[in-house]
PDB file of C-alpha atoms in Angstrom:
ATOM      1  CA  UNK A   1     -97.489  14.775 -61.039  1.00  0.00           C
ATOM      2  CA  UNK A   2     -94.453  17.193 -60.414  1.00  0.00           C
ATOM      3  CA  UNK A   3     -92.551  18.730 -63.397  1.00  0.00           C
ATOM      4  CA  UNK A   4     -89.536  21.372 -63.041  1.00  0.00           C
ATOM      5  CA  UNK A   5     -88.526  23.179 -65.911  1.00  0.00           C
ATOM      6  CA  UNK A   6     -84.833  24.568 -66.460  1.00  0.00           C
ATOM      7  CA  UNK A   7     -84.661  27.595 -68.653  1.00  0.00           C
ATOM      8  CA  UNK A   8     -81.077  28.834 -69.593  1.00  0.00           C
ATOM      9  CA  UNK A   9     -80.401  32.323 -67.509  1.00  0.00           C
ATOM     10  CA  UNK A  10     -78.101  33.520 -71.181  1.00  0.00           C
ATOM     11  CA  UNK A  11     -82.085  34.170 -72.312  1.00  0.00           C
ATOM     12  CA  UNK A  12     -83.170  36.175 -69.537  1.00  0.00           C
ATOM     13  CA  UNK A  13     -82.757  39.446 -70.952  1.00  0.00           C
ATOM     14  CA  UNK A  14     -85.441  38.303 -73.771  1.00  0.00           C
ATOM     15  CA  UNK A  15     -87.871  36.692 -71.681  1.00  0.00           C
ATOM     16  CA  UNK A  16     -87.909  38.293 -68.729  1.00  0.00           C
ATOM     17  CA  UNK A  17     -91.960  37.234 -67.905  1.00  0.00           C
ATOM     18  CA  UNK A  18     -90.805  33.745 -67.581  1.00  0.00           C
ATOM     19  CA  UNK A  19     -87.535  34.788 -65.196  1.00  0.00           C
ATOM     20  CA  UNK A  20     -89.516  37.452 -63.282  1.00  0.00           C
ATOM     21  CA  UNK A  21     -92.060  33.664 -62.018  1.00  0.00           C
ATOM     22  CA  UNK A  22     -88.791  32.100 -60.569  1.00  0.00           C
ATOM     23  CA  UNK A  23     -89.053  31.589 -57.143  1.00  0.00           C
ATOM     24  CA  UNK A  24     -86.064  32.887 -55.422  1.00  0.00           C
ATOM     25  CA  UNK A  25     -87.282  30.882 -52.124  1.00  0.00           C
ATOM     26  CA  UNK A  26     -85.962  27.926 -53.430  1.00  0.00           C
ATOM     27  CA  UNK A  27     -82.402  29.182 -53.823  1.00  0.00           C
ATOM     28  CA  UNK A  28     -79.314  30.453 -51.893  1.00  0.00           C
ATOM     29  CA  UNK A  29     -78.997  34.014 -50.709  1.00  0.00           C
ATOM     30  CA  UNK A  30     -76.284  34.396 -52.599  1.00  0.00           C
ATOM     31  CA  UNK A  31     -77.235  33.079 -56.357  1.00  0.00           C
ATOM     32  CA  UNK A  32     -80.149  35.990 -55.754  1.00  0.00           C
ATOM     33  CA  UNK A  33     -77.291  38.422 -54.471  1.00  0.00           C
ATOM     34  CA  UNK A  34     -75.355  37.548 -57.690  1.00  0.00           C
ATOM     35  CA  UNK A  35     -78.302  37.615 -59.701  1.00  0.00           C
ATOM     36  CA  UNK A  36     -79.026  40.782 -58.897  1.00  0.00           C
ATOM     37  CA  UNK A  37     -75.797  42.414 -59.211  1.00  0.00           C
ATOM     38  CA  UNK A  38     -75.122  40.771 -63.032  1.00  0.00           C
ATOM     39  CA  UNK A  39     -72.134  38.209 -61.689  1.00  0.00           C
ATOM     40  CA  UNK A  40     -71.966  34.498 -62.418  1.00  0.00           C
ATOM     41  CA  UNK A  41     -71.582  32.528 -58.564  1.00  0.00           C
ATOM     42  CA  UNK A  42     -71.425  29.244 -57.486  1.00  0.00           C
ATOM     43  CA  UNK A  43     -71.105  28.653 -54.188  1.00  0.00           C
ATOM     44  CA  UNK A  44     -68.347  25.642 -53.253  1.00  0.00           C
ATOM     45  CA  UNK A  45     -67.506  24.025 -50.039  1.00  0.00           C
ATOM     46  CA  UNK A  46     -63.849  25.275 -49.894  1.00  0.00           C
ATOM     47  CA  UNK A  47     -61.800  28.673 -48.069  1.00  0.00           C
ATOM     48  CA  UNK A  48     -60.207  30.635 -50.533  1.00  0.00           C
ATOM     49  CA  UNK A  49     -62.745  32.470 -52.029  1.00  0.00           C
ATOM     50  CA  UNK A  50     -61.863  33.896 -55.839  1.00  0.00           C
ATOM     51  CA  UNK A  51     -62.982  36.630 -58.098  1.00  0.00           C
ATOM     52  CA  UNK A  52     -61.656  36.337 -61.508  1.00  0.00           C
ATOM     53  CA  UNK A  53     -63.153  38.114 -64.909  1.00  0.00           C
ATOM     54  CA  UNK A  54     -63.908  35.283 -67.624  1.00  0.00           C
ATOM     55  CA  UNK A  55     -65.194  31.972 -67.026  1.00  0.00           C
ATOM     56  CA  UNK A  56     -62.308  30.054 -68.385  1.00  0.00           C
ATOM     57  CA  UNK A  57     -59.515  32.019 -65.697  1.00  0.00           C
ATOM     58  CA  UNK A  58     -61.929  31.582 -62.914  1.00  0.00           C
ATOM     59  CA  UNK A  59     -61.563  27.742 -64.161  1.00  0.00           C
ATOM     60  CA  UNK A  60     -58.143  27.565 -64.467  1.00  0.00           C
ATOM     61  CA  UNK A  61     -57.865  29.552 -61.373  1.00  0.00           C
ATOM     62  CA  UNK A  62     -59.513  26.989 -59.185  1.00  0.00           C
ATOM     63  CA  UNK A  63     -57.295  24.695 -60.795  1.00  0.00           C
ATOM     64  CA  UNK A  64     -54.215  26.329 -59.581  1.00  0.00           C
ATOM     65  CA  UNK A  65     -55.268  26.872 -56.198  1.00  0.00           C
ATOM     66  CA  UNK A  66     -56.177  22.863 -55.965  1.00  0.00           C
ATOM     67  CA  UNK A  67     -52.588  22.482 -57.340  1.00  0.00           C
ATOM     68  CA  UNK A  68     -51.028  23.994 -54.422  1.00  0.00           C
ATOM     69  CA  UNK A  69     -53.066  21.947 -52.013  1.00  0.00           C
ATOM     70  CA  UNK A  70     -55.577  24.789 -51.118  1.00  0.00           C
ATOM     71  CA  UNK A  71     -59.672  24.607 -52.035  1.00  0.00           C
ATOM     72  CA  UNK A  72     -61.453  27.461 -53.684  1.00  0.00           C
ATOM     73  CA  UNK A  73     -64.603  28.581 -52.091  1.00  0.00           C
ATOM     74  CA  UNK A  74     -66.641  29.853 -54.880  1.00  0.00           C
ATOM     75  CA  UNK A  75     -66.697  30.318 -58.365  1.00  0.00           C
ATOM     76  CA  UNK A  76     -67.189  33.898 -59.353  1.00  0.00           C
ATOM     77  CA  UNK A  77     -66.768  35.528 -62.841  1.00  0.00           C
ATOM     78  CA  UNK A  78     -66.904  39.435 -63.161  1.00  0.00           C
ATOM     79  CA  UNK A  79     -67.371  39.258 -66.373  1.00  0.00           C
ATOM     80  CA  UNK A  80     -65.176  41.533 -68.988  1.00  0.00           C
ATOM     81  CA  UNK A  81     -67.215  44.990 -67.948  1.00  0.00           C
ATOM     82  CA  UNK A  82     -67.366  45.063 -64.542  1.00  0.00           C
ATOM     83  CA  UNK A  83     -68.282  47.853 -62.300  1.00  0.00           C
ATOM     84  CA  UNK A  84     -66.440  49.296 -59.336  1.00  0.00           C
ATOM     85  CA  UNK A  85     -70.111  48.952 -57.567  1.00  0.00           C
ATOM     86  CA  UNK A  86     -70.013  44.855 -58.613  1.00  0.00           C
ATOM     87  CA  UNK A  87     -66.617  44.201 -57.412  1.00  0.00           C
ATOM     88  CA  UNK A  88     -67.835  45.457 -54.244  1.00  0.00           C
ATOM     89  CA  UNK A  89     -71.022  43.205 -54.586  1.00  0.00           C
ATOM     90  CA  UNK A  90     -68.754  39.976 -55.237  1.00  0.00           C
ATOM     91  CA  UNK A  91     -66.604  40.735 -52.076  1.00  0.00           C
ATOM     92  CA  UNK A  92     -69.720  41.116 -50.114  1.00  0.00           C
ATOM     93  CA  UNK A  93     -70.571  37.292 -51.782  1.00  0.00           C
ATOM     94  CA  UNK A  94     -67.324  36.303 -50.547  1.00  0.00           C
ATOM     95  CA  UNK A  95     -67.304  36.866 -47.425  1.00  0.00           C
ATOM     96  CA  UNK A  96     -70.537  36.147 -46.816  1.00  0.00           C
ATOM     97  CA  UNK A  97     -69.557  32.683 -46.578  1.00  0.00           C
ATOM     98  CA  UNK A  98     -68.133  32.048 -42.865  1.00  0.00           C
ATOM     99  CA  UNK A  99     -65.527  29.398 -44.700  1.00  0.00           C
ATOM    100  CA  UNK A 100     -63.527  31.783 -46.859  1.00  0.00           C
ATOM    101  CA  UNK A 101     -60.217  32.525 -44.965  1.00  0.00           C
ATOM    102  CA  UNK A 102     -58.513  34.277 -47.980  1.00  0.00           C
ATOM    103  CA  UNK A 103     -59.445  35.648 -51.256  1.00  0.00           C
ATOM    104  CA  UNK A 104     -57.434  35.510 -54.624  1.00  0.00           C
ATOM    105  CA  UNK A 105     -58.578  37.689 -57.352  1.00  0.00           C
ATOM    106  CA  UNK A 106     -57.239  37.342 -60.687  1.00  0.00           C
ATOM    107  CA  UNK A 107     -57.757  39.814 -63.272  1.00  0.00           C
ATOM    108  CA  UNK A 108     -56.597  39.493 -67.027  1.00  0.00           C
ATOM    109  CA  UNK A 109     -57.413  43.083 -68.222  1.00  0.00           C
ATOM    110  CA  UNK A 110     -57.901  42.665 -72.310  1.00  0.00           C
ATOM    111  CA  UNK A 111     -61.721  44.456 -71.826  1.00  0.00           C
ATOM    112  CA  UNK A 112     -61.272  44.826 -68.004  1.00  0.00           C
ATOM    113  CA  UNK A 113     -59.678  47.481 -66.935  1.00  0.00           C
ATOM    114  CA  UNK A 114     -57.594  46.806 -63.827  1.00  0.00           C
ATOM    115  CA  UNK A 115     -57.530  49.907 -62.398  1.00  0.00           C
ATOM    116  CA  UNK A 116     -61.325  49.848 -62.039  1.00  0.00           C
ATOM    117  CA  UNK A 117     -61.229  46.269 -60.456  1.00  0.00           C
ATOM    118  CA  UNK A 118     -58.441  48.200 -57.860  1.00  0.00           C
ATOM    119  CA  UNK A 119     -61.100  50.811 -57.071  1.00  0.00           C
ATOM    120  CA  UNK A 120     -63.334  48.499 -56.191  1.00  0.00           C
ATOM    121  CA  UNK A 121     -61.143  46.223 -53.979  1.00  0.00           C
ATOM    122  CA  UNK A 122     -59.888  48.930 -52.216  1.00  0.00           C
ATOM    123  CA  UNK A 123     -63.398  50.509 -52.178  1.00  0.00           C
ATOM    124  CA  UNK A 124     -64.532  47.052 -50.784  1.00  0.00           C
ATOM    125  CA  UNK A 125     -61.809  46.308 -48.149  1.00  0.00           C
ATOM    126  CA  UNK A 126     -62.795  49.717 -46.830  1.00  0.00           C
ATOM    127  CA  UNK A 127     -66.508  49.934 -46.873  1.00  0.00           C
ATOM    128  CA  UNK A 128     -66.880  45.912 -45.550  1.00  0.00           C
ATOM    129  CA  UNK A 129     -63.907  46.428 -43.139  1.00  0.00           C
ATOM    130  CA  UNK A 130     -62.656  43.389 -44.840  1.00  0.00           C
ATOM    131  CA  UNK A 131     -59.712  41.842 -42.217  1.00  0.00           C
ATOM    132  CA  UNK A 132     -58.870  38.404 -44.174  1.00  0.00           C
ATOM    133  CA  UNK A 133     -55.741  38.305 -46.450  1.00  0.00           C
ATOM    134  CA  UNK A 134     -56.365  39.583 -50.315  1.00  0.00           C
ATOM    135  CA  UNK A 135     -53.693  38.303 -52.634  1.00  0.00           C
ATOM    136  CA  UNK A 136     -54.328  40.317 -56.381  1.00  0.00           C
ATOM    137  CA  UNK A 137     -53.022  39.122 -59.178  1.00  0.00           C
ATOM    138  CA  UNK A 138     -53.596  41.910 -62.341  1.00  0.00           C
ATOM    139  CA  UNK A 139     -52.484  41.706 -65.767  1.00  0.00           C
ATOM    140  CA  UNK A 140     -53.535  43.798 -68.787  1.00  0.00           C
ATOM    141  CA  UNK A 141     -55.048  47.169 -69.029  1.00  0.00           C
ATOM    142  CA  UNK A 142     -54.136  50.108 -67.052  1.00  0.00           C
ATOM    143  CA  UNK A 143     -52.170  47.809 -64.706  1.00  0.00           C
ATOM    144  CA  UNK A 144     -49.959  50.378 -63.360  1.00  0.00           C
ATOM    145  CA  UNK A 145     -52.326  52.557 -62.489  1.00  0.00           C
ATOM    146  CA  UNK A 146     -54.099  49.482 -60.843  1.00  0.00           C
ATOM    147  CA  UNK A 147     -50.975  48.560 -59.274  1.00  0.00           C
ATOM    148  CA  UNK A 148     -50.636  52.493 -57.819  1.00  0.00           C
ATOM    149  CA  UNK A 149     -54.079  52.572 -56.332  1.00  0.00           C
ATOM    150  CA  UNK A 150     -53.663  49.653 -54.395  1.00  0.00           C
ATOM    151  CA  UNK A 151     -50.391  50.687 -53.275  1.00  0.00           C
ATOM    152  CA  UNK A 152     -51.280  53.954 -52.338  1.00  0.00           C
ATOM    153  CA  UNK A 153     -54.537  52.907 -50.543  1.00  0.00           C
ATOM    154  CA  UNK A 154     -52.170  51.721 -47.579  1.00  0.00           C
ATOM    155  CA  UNK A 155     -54.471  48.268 -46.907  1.00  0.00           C
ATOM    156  CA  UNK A 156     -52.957  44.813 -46.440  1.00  0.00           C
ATOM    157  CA  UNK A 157     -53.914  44.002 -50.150  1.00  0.00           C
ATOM    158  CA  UNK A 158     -50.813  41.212 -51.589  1.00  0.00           C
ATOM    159  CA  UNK A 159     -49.863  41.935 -54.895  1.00  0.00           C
ATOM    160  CA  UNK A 160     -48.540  39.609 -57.143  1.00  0.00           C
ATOM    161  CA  UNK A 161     -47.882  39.519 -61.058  1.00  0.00           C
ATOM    162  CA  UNK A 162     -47.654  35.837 -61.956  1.00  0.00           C
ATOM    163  CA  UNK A 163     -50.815  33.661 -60.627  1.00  0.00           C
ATOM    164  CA  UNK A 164     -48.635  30.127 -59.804  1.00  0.00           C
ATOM    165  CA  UNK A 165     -47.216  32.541 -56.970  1.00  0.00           C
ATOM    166  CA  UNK A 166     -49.890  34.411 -56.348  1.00  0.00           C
ATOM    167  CA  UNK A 167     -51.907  30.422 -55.877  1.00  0.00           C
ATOM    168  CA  UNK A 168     -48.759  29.704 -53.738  1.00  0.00           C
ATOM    169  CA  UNK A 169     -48.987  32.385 -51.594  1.00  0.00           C
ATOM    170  CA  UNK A 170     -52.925  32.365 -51.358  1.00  0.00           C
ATOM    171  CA  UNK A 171     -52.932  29.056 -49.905  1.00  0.00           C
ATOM    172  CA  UNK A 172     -50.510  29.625 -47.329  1.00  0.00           C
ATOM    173  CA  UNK A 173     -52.050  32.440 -45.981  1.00  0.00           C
ATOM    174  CA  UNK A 174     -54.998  29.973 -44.841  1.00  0.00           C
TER     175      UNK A 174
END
């Protein structure tokens, strides 16, 4: 007899006995990299690889890029309190995969703030020596500031304020 068991990962933090069994053999690098770094990632078989904060923009996102004839790479929400040390994690997810040719990251600041996503892209392009094209797309919070950083950081990061462009100009960069 074999049984498998699925127990819903929004529990973890209250039964962490039953998470700490799960055998991490059985999975992708990556889902443990995520895992361990608090972001939600799943892996797709496509080149543009996306970080977006909120599950229903990294939805729509995808969407948009598929639109404009391109294929996302991964799914991977932030979440609304990210770190400057996890956006650096999810670029490290991203191109980890061999496929990804571009990135698009799309923030909507409400809880975000975008000029702690900025510090972490520009942190990330640095510290990975990142050499594929970045388009950002940031709305919301502390924008200009955002904006400024990435600016002023002098890297080959795109900006871009409205995402149909910034989808547009994302897939032709691959």
């Amino acid at each position: 007899m074999d049984a498998k068991i699925n127990f819903d990962s929004n529990s973890a933090y209250r039964q962490k006995k039953i998470f700490d069994l799960q055998d991490w053999t059985q999975e992708d690098e990556r889902d443990k990299d995520a895992a361990k770094a608090d972001l939600n990632y799943i892996g797709l078989d496509g080149n543009i690889g996306c970080l977006v904060n909120g599950a229903g923009l990294a939805m729509a996102t995808m969407d948009i890029i598929k639109l404009h004839g391109g294929t996302p790479a991964n799914f991977l929400d932030v979440g609304g309190g990210a770190t400057v040390h996890q956006v650096t994690e999810a670029f490290k997810l991203i191109t980890s995969d061999k496929k990804v040719q571009a990135i698009l990251v799309n923030i909507f600041g409400g809880i975000m703030r975008c000029d702690v996503i900025a510090q972490g892209i520009v942190m990330a392009v640095k510290d990975l020596e990142i050499k594929i094209p970045i388009v950002v797309r940031l709305q919301g919070t502390r924008v200009d500031d955002a904006k400024a950083l990435i600016t002023d950081s002098g890297l080959k990061i795109l900006a871009c304020d409205d995402l149909d462009e910034a989808a547009k100009m994302v897939n032709s960069l691959c």
